[in-house]
mmCIF file of N, CA and C in Angstrom:
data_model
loop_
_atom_site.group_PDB
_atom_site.id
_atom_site.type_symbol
_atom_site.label_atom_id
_atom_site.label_comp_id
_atom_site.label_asym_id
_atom_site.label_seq_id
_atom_site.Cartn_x
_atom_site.Cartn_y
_atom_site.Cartn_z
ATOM 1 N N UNK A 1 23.565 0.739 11.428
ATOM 2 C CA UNK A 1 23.513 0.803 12.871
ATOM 3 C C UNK A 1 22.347 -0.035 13.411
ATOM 4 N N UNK A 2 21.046 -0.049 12.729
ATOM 5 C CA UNK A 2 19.828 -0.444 13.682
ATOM 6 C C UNK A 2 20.035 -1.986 13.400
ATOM 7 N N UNK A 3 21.085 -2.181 12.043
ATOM 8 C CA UNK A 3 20.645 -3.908 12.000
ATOM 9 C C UNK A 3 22.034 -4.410 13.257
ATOM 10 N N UNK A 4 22.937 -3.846 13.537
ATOM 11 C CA UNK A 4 23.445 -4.449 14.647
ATOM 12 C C UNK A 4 23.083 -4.398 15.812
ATOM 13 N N UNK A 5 21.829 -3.512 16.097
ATOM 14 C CA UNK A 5 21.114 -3.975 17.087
ATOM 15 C C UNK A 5 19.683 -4.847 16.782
ATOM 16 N N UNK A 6 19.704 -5.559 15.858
ATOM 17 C CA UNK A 6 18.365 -6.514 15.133
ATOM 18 C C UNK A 6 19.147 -7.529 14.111
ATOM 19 N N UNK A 7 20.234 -8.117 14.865
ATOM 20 C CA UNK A 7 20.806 -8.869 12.933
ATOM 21 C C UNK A 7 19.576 -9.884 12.594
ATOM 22 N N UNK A 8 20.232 -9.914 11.712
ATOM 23 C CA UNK A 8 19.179 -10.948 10.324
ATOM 24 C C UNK A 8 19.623 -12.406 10.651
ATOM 25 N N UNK A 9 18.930 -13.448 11.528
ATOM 26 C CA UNK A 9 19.352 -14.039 12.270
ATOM 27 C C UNK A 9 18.979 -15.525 10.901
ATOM 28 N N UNK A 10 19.733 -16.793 11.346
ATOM 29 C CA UNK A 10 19.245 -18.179 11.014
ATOM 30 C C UNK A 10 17.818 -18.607 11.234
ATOM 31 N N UNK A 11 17.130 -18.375 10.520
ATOM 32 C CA UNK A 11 15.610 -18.217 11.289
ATOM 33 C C UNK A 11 15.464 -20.273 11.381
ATOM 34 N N UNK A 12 16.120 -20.958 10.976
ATOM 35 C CA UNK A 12 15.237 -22.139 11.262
ATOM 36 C C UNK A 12 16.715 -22.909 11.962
ATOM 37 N N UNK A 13 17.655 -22.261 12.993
ATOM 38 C CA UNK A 13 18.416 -22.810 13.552
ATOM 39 C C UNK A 13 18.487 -22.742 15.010
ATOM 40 N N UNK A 14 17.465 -22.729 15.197
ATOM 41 C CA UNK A 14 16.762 -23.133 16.906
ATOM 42 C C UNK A 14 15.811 -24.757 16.913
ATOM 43 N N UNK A 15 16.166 -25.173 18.137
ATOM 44 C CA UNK A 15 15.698 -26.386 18.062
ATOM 45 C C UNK A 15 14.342 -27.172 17.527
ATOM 46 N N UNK A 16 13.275 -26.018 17.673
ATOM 47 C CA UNK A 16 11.963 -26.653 17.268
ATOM 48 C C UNK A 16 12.016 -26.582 15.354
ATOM 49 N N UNK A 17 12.880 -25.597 14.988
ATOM 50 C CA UNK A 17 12.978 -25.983 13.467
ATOM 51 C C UNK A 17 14.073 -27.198 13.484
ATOM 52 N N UNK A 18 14.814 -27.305 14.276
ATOM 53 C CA UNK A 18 15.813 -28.550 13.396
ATOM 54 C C UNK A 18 14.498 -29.891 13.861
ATOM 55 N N UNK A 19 13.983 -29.732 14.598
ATOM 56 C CA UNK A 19 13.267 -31.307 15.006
ATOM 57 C C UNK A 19 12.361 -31.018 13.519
ATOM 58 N N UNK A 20 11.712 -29.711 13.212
ATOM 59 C CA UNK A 20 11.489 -29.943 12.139
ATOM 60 C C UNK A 20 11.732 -30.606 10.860
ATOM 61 N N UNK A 21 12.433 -30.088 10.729
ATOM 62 C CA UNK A 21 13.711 -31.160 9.751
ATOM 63 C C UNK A 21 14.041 -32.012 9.492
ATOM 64 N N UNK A 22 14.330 -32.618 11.249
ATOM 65 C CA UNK A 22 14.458 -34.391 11.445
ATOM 66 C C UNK A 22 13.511 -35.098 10.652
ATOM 67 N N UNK A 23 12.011 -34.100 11.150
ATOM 68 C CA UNK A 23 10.690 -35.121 10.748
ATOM 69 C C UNK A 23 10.317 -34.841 8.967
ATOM 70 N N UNK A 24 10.603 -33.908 8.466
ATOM 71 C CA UNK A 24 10.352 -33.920 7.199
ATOM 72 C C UNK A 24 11.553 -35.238 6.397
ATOM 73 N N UNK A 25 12.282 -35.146 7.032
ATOM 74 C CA UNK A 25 13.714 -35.945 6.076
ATOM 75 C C UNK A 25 13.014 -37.531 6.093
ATOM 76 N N UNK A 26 12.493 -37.873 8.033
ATOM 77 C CA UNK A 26 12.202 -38.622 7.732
ATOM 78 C C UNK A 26 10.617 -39.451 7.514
ATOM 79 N N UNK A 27 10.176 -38.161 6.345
ATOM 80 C CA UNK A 27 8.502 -38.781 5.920
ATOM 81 C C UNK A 27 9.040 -40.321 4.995
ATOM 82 N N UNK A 28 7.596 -40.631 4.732
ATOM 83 C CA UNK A 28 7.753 -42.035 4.084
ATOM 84 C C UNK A 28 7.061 -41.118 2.686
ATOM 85 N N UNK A 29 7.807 -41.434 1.589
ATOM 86 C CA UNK A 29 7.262 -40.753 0.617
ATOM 87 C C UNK A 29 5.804 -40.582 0.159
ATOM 88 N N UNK A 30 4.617 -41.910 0.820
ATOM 89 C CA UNK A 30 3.225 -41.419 0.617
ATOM 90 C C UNK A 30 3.119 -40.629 2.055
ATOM 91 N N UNK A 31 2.556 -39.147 1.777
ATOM 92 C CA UNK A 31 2.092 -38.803 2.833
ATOM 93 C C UNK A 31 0.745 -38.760 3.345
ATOM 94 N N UNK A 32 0.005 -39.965 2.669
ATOM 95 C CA UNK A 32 -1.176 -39.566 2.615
ATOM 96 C C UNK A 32 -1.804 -39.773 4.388
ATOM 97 N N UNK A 33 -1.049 -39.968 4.572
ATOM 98 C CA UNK A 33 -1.524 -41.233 6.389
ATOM 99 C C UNK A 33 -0.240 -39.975 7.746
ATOM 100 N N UNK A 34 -0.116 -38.923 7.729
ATOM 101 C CA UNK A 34 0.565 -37.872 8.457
ATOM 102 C C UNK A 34 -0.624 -38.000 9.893
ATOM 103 N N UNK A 35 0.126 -38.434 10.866
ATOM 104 C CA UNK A 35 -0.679 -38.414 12.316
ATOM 105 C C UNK A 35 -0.817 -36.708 12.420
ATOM 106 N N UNK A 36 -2.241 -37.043 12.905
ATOM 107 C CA UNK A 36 -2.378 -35.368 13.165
ATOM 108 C C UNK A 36 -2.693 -35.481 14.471
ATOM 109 N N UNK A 37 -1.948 -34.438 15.577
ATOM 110 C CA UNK A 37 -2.280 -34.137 17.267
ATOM 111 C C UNK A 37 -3.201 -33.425 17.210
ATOM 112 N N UNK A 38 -3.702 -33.775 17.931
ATOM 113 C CA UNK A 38 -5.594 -33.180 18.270
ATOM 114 C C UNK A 38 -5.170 -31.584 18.900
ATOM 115 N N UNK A 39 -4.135 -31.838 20.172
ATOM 116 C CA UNK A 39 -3.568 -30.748 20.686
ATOM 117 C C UNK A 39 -3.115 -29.626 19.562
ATOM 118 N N UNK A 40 -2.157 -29.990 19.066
ATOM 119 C CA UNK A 40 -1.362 -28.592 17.994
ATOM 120 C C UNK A 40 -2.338 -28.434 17.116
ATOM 121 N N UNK A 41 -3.681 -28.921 16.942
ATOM 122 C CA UNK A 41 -4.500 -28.806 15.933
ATOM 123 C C UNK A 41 -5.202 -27.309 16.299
ATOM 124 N N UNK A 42 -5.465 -27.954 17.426
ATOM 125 C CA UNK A 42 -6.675 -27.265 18.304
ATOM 126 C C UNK A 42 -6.070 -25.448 18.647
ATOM 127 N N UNK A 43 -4.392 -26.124 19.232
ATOM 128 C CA UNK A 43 -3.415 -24.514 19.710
ATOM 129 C C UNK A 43 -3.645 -23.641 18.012
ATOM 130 N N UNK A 44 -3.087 -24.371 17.067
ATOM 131 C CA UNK A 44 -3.404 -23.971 15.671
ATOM 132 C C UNK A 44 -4.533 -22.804 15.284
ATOM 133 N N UNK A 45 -5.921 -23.695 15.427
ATOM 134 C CA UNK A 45 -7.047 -23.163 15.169
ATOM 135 C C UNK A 45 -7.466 -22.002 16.400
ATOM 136 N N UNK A 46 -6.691 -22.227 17.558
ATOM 137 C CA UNK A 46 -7.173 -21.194 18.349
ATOM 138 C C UNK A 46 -6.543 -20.148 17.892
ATOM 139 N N UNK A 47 -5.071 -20.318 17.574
ATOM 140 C CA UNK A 47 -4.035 -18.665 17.597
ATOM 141 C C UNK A 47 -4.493 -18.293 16.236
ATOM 142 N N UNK A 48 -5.364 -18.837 15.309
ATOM 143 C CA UNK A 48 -5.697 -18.193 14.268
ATOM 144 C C UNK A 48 -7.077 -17.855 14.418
ATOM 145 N N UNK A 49 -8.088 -18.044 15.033
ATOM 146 C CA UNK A 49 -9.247 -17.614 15.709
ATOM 147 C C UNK A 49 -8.816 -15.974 16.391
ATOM 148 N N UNK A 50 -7.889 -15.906 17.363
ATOM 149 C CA UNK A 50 -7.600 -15.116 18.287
ATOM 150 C C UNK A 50 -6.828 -13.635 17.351
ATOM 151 N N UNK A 51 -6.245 -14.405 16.012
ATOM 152 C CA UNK A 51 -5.866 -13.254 15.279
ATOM 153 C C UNK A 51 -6.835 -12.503 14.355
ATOM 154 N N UNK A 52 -7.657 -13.443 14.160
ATOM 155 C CA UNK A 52 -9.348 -12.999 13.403
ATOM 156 C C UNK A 52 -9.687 -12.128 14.381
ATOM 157 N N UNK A 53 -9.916 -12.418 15.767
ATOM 158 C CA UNK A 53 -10.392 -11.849 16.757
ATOM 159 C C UNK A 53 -10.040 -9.885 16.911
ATOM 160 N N UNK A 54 -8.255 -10.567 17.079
ATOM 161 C CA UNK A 54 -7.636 -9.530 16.903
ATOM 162 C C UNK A 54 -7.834 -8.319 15.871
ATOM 163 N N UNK A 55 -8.026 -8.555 15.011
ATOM 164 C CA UNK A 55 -7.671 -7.669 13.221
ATOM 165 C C UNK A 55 -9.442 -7.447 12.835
ATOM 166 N N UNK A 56 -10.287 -7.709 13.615
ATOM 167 C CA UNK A 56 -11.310 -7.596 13.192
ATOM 168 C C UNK A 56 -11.531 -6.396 14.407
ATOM 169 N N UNK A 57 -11.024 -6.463 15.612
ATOM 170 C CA UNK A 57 -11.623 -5.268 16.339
ATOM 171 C C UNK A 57 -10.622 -3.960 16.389
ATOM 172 N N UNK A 58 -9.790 -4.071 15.353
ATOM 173 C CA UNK A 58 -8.616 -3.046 15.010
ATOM 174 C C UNK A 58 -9.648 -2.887 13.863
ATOM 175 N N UNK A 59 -10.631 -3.270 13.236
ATOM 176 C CA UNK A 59 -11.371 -2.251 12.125
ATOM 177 C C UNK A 59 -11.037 -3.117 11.168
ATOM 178 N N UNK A 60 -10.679 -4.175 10.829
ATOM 179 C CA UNK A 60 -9.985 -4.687 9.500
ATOM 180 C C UNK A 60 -11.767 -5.282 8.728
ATOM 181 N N UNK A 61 -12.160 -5.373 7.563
ATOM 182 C CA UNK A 61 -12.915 -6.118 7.112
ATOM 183 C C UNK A 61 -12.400 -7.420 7.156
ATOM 184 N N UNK A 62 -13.712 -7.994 7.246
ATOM 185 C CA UNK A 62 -13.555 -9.986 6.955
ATOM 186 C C UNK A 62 -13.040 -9.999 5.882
ATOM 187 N N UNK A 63 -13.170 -9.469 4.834
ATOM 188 C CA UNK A 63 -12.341 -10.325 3.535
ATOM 189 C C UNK A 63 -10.643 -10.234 3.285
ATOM 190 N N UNK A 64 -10.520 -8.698 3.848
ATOM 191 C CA UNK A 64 -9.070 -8.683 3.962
ATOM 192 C C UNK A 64 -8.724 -9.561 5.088
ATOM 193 N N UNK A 65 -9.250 -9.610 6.366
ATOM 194 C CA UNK A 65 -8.919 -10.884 6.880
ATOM 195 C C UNK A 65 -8.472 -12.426 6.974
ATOM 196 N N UNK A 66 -9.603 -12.920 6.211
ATOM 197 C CA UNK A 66 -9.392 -14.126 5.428
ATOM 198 C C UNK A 66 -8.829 -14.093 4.504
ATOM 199 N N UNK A 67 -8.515 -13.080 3.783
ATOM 200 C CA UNK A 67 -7.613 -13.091 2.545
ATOM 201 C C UNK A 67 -6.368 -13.036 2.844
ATOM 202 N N UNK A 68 -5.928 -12.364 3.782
ATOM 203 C CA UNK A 68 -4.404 -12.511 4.400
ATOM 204 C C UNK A 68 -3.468 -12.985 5.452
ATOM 205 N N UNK A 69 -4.997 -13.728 5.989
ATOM 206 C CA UNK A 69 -4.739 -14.640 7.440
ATOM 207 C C UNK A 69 -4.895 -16.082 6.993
ATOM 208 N N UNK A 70 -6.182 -16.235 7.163
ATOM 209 C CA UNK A 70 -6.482 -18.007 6.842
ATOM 210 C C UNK A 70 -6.374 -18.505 5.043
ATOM 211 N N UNK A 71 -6.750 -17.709 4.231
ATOM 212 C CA UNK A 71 -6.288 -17.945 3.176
ATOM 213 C C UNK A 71 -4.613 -18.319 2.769
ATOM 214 N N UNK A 72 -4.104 -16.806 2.997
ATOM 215 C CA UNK A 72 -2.919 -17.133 2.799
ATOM 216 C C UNK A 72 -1.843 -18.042 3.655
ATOM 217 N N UNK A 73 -2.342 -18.504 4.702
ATOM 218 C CA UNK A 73 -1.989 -19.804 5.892
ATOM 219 C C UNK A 73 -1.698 -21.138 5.131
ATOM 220 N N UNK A 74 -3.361 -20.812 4.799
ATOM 221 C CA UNK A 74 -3.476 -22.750 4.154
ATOM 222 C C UNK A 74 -3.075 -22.857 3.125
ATOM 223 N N UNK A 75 -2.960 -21.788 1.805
ATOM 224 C CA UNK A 75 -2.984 -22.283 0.466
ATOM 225 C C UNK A 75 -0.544 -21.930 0.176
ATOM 226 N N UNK A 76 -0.202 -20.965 0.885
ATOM 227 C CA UNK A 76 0.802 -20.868 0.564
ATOM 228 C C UNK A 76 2.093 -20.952 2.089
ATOM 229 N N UNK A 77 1.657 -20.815 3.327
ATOM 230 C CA UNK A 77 2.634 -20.762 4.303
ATOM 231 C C UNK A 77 2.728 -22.028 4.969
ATOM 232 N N UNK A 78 1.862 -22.890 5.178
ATOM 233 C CA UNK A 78 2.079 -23.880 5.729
ATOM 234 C C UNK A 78 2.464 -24.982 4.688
ATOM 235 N N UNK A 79 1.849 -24.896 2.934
ATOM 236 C CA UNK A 79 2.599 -25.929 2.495
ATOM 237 C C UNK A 79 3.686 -25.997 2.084
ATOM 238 N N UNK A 80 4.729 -24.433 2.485
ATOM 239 C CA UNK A 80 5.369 -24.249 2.145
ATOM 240 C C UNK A 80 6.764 -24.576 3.131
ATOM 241 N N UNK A 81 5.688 -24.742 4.582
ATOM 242 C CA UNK A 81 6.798 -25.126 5.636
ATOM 243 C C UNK A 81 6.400 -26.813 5.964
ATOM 244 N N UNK A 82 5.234 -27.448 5.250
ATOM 245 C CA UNK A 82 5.400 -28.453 5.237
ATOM 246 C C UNK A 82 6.409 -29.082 4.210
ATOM 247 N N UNK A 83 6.608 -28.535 3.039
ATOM 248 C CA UNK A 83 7.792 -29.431 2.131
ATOM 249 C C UNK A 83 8.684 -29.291 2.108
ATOM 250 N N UNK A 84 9.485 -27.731 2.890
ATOM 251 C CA UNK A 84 10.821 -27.610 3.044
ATOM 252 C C UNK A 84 11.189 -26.687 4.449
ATOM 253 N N UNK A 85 10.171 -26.108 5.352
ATOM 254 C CA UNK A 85 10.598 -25.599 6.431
ATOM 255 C C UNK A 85 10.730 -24.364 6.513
ATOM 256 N N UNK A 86 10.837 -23.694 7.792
ATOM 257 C CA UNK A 86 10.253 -22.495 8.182
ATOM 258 C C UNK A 86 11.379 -21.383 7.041
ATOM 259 N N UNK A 87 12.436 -21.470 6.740
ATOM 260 C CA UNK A 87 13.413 -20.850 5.811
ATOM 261 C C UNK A 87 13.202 -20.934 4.308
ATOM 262 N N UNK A 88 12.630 -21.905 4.265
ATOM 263 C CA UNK A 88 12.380 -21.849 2.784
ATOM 264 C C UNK A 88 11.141 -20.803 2.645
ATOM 265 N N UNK A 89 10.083 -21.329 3.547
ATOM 266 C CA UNK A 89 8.854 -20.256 3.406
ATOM 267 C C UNK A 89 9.424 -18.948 3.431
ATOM 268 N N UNK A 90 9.748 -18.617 4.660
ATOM 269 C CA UNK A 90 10.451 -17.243 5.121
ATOM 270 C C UNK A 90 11.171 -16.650 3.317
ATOM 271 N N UNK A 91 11.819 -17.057 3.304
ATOM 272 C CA UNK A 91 12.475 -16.418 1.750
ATOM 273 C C UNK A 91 11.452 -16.440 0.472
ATOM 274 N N UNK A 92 9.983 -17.190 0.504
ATOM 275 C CA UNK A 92 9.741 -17.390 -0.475
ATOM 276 C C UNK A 92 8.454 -16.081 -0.141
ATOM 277 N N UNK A 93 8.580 -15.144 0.745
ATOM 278 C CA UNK A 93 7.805 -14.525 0.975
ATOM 279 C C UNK A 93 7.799 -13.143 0.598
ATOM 280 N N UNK A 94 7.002 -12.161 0.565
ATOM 281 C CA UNK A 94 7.933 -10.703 0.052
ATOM 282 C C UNK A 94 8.820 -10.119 0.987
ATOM 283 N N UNK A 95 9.438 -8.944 0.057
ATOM 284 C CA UNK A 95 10.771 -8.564 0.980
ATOM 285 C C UNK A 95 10.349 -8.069 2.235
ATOM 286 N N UNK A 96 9.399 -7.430 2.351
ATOM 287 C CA UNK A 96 8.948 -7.407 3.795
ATOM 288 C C UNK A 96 8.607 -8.178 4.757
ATOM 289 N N UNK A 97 7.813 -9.164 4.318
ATOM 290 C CA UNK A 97 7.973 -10.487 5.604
ATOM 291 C C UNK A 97 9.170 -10.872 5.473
ATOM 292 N N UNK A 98 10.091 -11.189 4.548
ATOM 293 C CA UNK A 98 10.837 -11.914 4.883
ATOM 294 C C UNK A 98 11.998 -10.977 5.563
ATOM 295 N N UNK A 99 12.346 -9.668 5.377
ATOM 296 C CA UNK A 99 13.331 -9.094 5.957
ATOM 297 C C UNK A 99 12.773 -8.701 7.629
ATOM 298 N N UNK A 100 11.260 -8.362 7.822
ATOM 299 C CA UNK A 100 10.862 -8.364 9.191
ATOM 300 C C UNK A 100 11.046 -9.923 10.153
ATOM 301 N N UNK A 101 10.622 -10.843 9.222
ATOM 302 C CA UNK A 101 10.999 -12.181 10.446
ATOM 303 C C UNK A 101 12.364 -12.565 10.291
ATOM 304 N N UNK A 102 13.118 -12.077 9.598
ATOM 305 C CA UNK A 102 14.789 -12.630 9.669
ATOM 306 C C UNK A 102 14.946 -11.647 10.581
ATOM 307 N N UNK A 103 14.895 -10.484 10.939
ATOM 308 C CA UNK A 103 15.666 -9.529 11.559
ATOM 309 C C UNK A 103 14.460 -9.531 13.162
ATOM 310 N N UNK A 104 13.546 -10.237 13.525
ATOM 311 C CA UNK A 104 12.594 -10.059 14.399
ATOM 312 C C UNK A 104 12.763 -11.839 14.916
ATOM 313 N N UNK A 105 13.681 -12.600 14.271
ATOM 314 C CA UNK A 105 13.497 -13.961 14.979
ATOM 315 C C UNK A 105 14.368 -14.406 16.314
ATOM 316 N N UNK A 106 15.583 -13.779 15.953
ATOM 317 C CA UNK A 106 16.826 -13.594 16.519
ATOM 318 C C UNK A 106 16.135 -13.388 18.361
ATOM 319 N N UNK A 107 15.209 -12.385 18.548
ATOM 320 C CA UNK A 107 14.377 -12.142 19.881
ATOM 321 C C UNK A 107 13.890 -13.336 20.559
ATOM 322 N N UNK A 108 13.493 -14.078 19.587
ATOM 323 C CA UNK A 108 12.616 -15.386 19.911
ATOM 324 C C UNK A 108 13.201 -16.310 20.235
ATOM 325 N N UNK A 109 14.567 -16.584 19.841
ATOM 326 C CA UNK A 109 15.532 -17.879 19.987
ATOM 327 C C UNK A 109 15.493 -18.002 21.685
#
């Protein structure tokens, strides 16, 4: 009953993941030279500032913080949506992230 009111949606079949897509298909195989926007850098570093912000005045210690925010960001979620996209990460995650953002994306479309 509750998942037909929450289905388990295409999580990377809304437009800002397919442009995703476009642009991974078409990297040039050295990536060493990837233009970086100063802007999405900056939105980046703020919404992860603002979640430190967040989880630190809910009582959380700094290390579990950084250990499950900015750690686990840089070393496994973003290179994971840099080489194949927000679905591949999503599945490569435990069953709980991945069954909460399949069934919580569907809202967002």
């Amino acid at each position: 009953e509750r998942i037909s009111e929450s289905p388990v949606g295409k999580i990377d079949g809304t437009e800002t993941w397919q442009v995703g897509e476009r642009v991974r298909a078409s990297r040039a195989a050295d990536e060493s030279n990837i233009p970086l926007n100063p802007f999405t850098a900056g939105v980046y570093v703020a919404t992860m500032m603002a979640q430190i912000d967040v989880l630190r005045e809910a009582g959380h210690c700094y290390s579990e913080i950084i250990n499950e925010s900015v750690i686990e960001a840089v070393d496994s979620l973003c290179p994971y949506m840099h080489y194949r996209g927000i679905a591949f990460m999503v599945d490569n995650c435990s069953f709980t992230a991945k069954t909460g953002s399949r069934k919580r994306a569907p809202r967002f479309d």
